[in-house]
CSV table of C-alpha atoms in Angstrom, one decimal:
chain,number,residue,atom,x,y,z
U,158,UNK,CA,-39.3,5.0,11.8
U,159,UNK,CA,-41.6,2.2,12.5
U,160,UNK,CA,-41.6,-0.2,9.7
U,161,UNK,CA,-45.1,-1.1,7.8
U,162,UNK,CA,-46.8,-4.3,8.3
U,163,UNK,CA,-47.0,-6.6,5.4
U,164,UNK,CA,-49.8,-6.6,3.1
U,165,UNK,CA,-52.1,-9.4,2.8
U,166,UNK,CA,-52.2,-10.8,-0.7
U,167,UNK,CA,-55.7,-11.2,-2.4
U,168,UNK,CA,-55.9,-14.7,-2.7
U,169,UNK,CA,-56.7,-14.6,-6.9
U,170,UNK,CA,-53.4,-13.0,-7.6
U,171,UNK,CA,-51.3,-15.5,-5.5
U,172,UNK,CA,-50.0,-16.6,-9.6
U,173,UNK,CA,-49.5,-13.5,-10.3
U,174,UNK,CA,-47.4,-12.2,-7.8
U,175,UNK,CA,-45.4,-15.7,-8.3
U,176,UNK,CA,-45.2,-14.8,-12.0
U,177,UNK,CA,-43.8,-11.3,-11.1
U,178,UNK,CA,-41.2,-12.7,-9.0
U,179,UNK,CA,-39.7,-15.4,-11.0
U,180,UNK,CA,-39.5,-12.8,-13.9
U,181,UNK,CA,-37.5,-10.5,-11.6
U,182,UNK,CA,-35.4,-12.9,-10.4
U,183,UNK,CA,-34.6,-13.7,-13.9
U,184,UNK,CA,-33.8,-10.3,-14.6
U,185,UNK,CA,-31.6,-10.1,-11.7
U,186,UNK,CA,-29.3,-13.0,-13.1
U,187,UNK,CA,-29.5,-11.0,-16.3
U,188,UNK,CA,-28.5,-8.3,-16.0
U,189,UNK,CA,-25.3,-10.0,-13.2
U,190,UNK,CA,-24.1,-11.9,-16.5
U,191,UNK,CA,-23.9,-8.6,-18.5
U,192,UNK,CA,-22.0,-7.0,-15.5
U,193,UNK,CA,-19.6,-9.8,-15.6
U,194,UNK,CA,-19.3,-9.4,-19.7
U,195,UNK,CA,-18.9,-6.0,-19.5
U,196,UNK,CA,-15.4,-6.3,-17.3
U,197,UNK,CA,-17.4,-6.1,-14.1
U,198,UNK,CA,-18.4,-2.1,-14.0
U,199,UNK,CA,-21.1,-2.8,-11.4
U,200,UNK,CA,-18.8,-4.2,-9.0
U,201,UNK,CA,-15.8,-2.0,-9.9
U,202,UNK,CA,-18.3,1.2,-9.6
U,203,UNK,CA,-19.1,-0.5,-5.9
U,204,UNK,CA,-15.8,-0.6,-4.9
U,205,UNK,CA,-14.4,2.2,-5.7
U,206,UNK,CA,-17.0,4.1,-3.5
U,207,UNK,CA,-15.2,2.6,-1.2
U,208,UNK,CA,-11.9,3.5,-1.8
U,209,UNK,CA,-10.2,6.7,0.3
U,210,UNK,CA,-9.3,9.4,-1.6
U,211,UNK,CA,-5.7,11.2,-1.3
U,212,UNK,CA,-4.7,12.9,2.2
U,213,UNK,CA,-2.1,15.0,3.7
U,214,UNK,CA,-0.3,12.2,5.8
U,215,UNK,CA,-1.1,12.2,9.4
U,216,UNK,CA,1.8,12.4,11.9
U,217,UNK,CA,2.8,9.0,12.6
U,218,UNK,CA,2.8,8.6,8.6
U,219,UNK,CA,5.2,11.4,8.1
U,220,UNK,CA,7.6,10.2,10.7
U,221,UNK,CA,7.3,6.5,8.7
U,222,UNK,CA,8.1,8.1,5.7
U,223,UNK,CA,11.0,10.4,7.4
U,224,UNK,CA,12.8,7.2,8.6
U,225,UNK,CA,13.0,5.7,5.5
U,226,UNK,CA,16.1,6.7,4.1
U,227,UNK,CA,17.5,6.1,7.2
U,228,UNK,CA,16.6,2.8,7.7
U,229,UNK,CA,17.9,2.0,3.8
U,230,UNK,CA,21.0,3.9,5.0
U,231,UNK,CA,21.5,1.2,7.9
U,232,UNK,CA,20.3,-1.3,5.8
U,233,UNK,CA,23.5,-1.2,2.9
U,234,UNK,CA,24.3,-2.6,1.3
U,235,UNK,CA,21.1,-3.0,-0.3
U,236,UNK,CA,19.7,-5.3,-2.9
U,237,UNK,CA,18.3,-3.0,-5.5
U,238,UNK,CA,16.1,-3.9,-9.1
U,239,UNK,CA,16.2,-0.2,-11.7
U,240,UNK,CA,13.7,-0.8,-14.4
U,241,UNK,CA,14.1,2.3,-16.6
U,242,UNK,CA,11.8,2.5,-19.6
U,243,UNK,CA,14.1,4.9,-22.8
U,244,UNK,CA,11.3,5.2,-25.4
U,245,UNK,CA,10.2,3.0,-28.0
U,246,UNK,CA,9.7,0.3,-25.7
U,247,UNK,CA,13.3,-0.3,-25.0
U,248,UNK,CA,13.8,-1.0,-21.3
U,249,UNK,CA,16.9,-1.3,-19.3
U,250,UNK,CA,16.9,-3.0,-16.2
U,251,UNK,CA,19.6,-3.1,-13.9
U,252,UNK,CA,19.9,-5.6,-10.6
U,253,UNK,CA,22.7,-5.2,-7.9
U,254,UNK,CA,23.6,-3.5,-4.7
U,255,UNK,CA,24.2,0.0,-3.0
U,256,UNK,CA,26.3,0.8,0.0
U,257,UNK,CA,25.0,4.1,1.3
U,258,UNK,CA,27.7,4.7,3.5
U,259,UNK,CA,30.1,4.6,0.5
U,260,UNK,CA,27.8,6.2,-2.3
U,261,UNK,CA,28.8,3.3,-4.6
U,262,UNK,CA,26.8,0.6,-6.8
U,263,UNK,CA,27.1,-2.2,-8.6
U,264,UNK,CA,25.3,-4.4,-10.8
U,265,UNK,CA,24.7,-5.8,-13.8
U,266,UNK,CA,22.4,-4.3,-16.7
U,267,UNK,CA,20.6,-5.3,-19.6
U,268,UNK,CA,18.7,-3.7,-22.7
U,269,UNK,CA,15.6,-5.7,-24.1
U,270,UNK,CA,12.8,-4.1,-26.8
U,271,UNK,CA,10.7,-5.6,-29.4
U,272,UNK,CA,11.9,-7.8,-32.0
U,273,UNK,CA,12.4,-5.3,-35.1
U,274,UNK,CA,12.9,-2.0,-33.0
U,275,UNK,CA,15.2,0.1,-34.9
U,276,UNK,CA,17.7,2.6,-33.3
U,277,UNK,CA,17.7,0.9,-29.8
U,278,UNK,CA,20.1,2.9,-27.5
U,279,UNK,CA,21.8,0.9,-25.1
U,280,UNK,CA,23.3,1.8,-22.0
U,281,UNK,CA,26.6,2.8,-23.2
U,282,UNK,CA,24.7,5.9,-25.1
U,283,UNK,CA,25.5,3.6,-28.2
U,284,UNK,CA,22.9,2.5,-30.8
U,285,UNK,CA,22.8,-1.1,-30.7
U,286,UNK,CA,22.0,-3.8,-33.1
U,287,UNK,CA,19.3,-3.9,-34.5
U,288,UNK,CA,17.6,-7.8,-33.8
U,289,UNK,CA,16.5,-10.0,-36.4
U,290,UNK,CA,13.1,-11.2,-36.5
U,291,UNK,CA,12.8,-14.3,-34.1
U,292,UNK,CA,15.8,-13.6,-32.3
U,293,UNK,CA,16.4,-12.4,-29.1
U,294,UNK,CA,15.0,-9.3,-27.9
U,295,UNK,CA,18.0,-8.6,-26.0
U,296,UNK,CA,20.3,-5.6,-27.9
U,297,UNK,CA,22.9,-4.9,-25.2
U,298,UNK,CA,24.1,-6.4,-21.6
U,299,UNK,CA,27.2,-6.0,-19.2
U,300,UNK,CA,28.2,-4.5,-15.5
U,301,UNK,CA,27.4,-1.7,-14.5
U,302,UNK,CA,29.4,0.5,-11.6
U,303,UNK,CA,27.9,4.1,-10.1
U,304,UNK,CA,28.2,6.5,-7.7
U,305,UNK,CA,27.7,10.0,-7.0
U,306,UNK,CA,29.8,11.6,-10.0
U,307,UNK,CA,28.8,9.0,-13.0
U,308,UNK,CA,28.7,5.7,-13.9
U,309,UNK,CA,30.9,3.0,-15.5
U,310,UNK,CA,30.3,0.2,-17.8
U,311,UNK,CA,32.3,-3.2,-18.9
U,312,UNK,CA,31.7,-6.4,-20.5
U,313,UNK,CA,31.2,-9.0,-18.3
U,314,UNK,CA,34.1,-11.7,-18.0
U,315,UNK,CA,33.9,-14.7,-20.2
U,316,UNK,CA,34.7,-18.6,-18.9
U,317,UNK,CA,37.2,-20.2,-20.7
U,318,UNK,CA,34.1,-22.0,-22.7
U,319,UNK,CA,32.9,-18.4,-24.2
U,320,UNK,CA,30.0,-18.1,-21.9
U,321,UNK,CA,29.8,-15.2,-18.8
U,322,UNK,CA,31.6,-15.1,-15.9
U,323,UNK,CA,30.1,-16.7,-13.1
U,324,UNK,CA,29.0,-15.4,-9.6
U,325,UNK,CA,27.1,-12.1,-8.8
U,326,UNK,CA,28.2,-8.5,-10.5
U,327,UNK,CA,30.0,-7.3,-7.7
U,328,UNK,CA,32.5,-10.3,-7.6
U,329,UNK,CA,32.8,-10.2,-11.2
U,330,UNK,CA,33.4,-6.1,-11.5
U,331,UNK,CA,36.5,-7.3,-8.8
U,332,UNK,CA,38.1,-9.2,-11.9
U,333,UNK,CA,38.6,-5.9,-13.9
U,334,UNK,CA,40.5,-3.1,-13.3
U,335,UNK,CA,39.8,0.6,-13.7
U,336,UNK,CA,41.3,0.5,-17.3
U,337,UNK,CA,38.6,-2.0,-18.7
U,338,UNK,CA,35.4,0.4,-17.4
U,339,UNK,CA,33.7,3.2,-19.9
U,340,UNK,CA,33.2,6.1,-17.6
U,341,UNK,CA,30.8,8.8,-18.2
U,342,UNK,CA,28.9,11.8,-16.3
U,343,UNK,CA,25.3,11.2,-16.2
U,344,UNK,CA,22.9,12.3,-18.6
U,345,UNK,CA,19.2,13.3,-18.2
U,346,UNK,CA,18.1,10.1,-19.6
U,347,UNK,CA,15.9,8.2,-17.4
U,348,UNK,CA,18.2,5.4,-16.8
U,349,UNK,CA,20.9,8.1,-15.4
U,350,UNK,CA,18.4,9.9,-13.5
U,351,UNK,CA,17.3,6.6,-11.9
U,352,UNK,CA,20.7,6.2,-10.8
U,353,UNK,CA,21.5,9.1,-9.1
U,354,UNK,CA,18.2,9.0,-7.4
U,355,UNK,CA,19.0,5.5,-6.2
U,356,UNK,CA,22.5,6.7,-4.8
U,357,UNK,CA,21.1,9.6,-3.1
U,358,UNK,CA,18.1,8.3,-1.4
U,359,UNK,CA,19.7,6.7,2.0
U,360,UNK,CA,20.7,9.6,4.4
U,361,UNK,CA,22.8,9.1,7.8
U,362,UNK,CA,19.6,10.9,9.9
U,363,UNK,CA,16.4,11.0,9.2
U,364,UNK,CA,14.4,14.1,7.3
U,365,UNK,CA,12.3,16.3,9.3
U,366,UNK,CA,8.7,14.7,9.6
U,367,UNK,CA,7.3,18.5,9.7
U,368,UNK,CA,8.7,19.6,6.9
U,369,UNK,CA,7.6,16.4,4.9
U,370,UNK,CA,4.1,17.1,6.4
U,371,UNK,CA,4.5,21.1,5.8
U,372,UNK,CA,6.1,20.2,1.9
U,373,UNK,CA,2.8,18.4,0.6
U,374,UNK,CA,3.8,14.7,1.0
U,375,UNK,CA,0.3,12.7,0.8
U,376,UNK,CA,-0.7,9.1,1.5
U,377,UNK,CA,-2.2,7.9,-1.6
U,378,UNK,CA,-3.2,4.0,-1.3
U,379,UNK,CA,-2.4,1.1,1.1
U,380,UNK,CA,-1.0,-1.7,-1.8
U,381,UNK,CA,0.4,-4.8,-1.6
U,382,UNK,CA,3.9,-6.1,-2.9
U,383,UNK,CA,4.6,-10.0,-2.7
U,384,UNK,CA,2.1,-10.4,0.1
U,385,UNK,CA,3.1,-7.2,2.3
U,386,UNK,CA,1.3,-4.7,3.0
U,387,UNK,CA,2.9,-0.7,2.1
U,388,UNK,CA,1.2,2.7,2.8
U,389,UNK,CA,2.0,4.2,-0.7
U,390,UNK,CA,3.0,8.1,-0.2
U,391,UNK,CA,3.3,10.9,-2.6
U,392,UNK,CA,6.8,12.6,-1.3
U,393,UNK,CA,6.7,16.9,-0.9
U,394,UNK,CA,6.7,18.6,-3.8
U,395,UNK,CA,9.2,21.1,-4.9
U,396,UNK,CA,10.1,24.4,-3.4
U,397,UNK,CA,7.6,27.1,-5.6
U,398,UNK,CA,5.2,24.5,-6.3
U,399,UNK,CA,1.3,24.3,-5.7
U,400,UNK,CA,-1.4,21.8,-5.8
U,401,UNK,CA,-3.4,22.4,-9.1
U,402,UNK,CA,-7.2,21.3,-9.5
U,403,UNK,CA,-6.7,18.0,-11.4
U,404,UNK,CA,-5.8,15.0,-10.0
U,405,UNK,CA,-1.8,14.5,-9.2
U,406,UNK,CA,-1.2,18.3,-10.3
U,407,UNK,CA,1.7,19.6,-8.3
U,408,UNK,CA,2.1,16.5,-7.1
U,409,UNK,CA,5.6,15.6,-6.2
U,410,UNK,CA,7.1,13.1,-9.4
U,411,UNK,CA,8.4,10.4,-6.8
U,412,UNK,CA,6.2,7.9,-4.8
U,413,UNK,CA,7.4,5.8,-2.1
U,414,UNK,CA,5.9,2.4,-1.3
U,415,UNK,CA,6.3,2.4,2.9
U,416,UNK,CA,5.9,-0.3,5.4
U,417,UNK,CA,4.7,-0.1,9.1
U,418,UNK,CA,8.2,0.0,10.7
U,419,UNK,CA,9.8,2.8,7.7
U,420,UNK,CA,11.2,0.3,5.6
U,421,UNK,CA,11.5,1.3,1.8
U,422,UNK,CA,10.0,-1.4,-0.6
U,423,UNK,CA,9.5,0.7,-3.8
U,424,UNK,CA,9.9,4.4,-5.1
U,425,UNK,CA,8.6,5.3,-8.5
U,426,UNK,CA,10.0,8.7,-10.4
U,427,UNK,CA,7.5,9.6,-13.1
U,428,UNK,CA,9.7,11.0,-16.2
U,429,UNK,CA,8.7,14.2,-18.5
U,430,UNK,CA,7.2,13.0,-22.0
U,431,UNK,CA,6.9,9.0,-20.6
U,432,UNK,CA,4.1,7.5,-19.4
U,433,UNK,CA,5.6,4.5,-17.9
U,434,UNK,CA,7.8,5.9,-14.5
U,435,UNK,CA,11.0,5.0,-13.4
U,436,UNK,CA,11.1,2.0,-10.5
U,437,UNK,CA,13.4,1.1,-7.8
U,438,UNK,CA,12.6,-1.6,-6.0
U,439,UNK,CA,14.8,-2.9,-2.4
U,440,UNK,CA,14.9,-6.0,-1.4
U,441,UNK,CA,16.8,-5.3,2.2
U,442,UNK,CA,20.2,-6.3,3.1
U,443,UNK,CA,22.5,-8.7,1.4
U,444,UNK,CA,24.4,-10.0,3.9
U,445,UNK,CA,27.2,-11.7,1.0
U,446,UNK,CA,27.1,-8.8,-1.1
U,447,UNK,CA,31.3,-6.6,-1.1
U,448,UNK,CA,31.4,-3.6,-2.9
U,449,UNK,CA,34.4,-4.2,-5.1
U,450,UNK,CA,37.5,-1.7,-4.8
U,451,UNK,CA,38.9,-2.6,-8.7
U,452,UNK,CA,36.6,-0.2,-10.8
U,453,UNK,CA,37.8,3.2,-8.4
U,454,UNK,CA,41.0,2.1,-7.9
U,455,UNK,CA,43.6,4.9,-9.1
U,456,UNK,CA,46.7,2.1,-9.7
């Protein structure tokens, strides 16, 4: 379409049209200032417009998301950060390393809530202390050791001062013998279930891109974590289940943050009746890290 000439102003409203124009212009900045009061809406409305809506994942995004176990497989043993959230806004968070070729763990762990939380479960099943006002949030802490059947807990060694054992969890669980862990089988509690998801998830071959495909996994967002960028994917869903109407409905629970080569940065397990989800996060091989042999040691 051809575009209209301009029309010639009459020369008496030359003020006028001036007049009209600095009003608008005022307007303009106007109503930009309320945008930005009102958290921006104009601009968030613009972007997310924008924004791609879920997919089924294409091919080469399947076969990504297939070699990621792998690659964490080949990767062990693995730096690994849990952050389980209980209820009541007591959070345990757990930081050590897997060896997937051995099915064993090992960290340390730590319980914080808010100051004057009452009933705080720590990681031992038992209710902890309840902290006064002002102190530390902190209600329980200690190593942790896991694997396929349960988990094990221990104090962590003391210096001769009183203070904790130096030097990362898995040297430290080497100082104490089978005797000084609390074993238990896991529960369905979120920080068990986190566990055994994070002992399970590297795999000695690679799943079946396909099926993944065939199973409902979708690509959800392209995010980034500490300056990398990670195709975010929703994995397949379970065997029965359907997408609903609403958004996320049959959705699988876990989500797995992906980069371009397969490596696993994140996964996420959404728990029922919690609205914050259960993280694991890898941070790739550590190259010092020795799985001790002390905590399954049968002498």
């Amino acid at each position: 379409m051809t575009p209209k000439a301009p029309t010639a102003t009459p020369k008496g409203k030359t003020g006028d049209r001036t007049r009209r124009r600095t009003l608008w212009t005022r307007t303009l900045a106007a109503l930009a200032v309320c945008g930005a009061a009102g958290g921006g809406l104009v601009v968030w409305r613009a972007l997310s417009d924008d924004t791609p809506a879920e997919r089924p994942v294409t091919t080469e995004e399947a076969s990504r998301l297939a070699l990621s176990r792998l690659n964490l497989y080949q990767a062990g043993p693995v730096a690994v950060t849990l952050t389980a959230t209980e209820g009541g806004g007591v959070v345990v968070r757990v930081e050590g390393v897997v060896d997937y070729r051995t099915h064993r763990g090992v960290g340390s762990y730590e319980v914080t809530g808010a100051s004057g939380a009452t009933g705080a479960t720590g990681a031992s099943g038992k209710t902890a202390q309840t902290p006064r006002p002002g102190a530390a949030e902190r209600f329980d802490r200690g190593l942790i050791v896991w694997d396929t059947g349960g988990l094990g807990l221990a104090p962590a060694p003391k210096t001769g001062g009183g203070g904790t054992g130096g030097g990362p969890p898995w040297q430290q669980a080497e100082h104490i013998p089978r005797s000084g862990w609390s074993a238990r089988a896991y529960t369905a509690d979120p920080l068990d279930s986190g566990l055994q998801l994070l002992i399970g998830l590297g795999a000695d071959r690679p799943d079946n891109p396909l099926l993944l495909a065939q199973s409902g996994a979708r690509w959800l967002a392209r995010e980034d974590i500490d300056g990398h960028p990670y195709d975010r994917f929703s994995g397949p869903r379970a065997q029965g289940t359907t997408p609903g109407a609403g958004a996320g409905s049959g959705r699988s629970p876990l989500t797995y943050w992906v980069d371009e080569d397969g490596g696993l940065r994140r996964v996420s397990m959404r728990m029922p009746g919690l609205g914050t989800p259960t993280t694991l996060d890898f941070s790739g091989h550590d190259g010092h890290a020795k799985l001790p042999e002390a905590p399954w040691a049968t002498r």
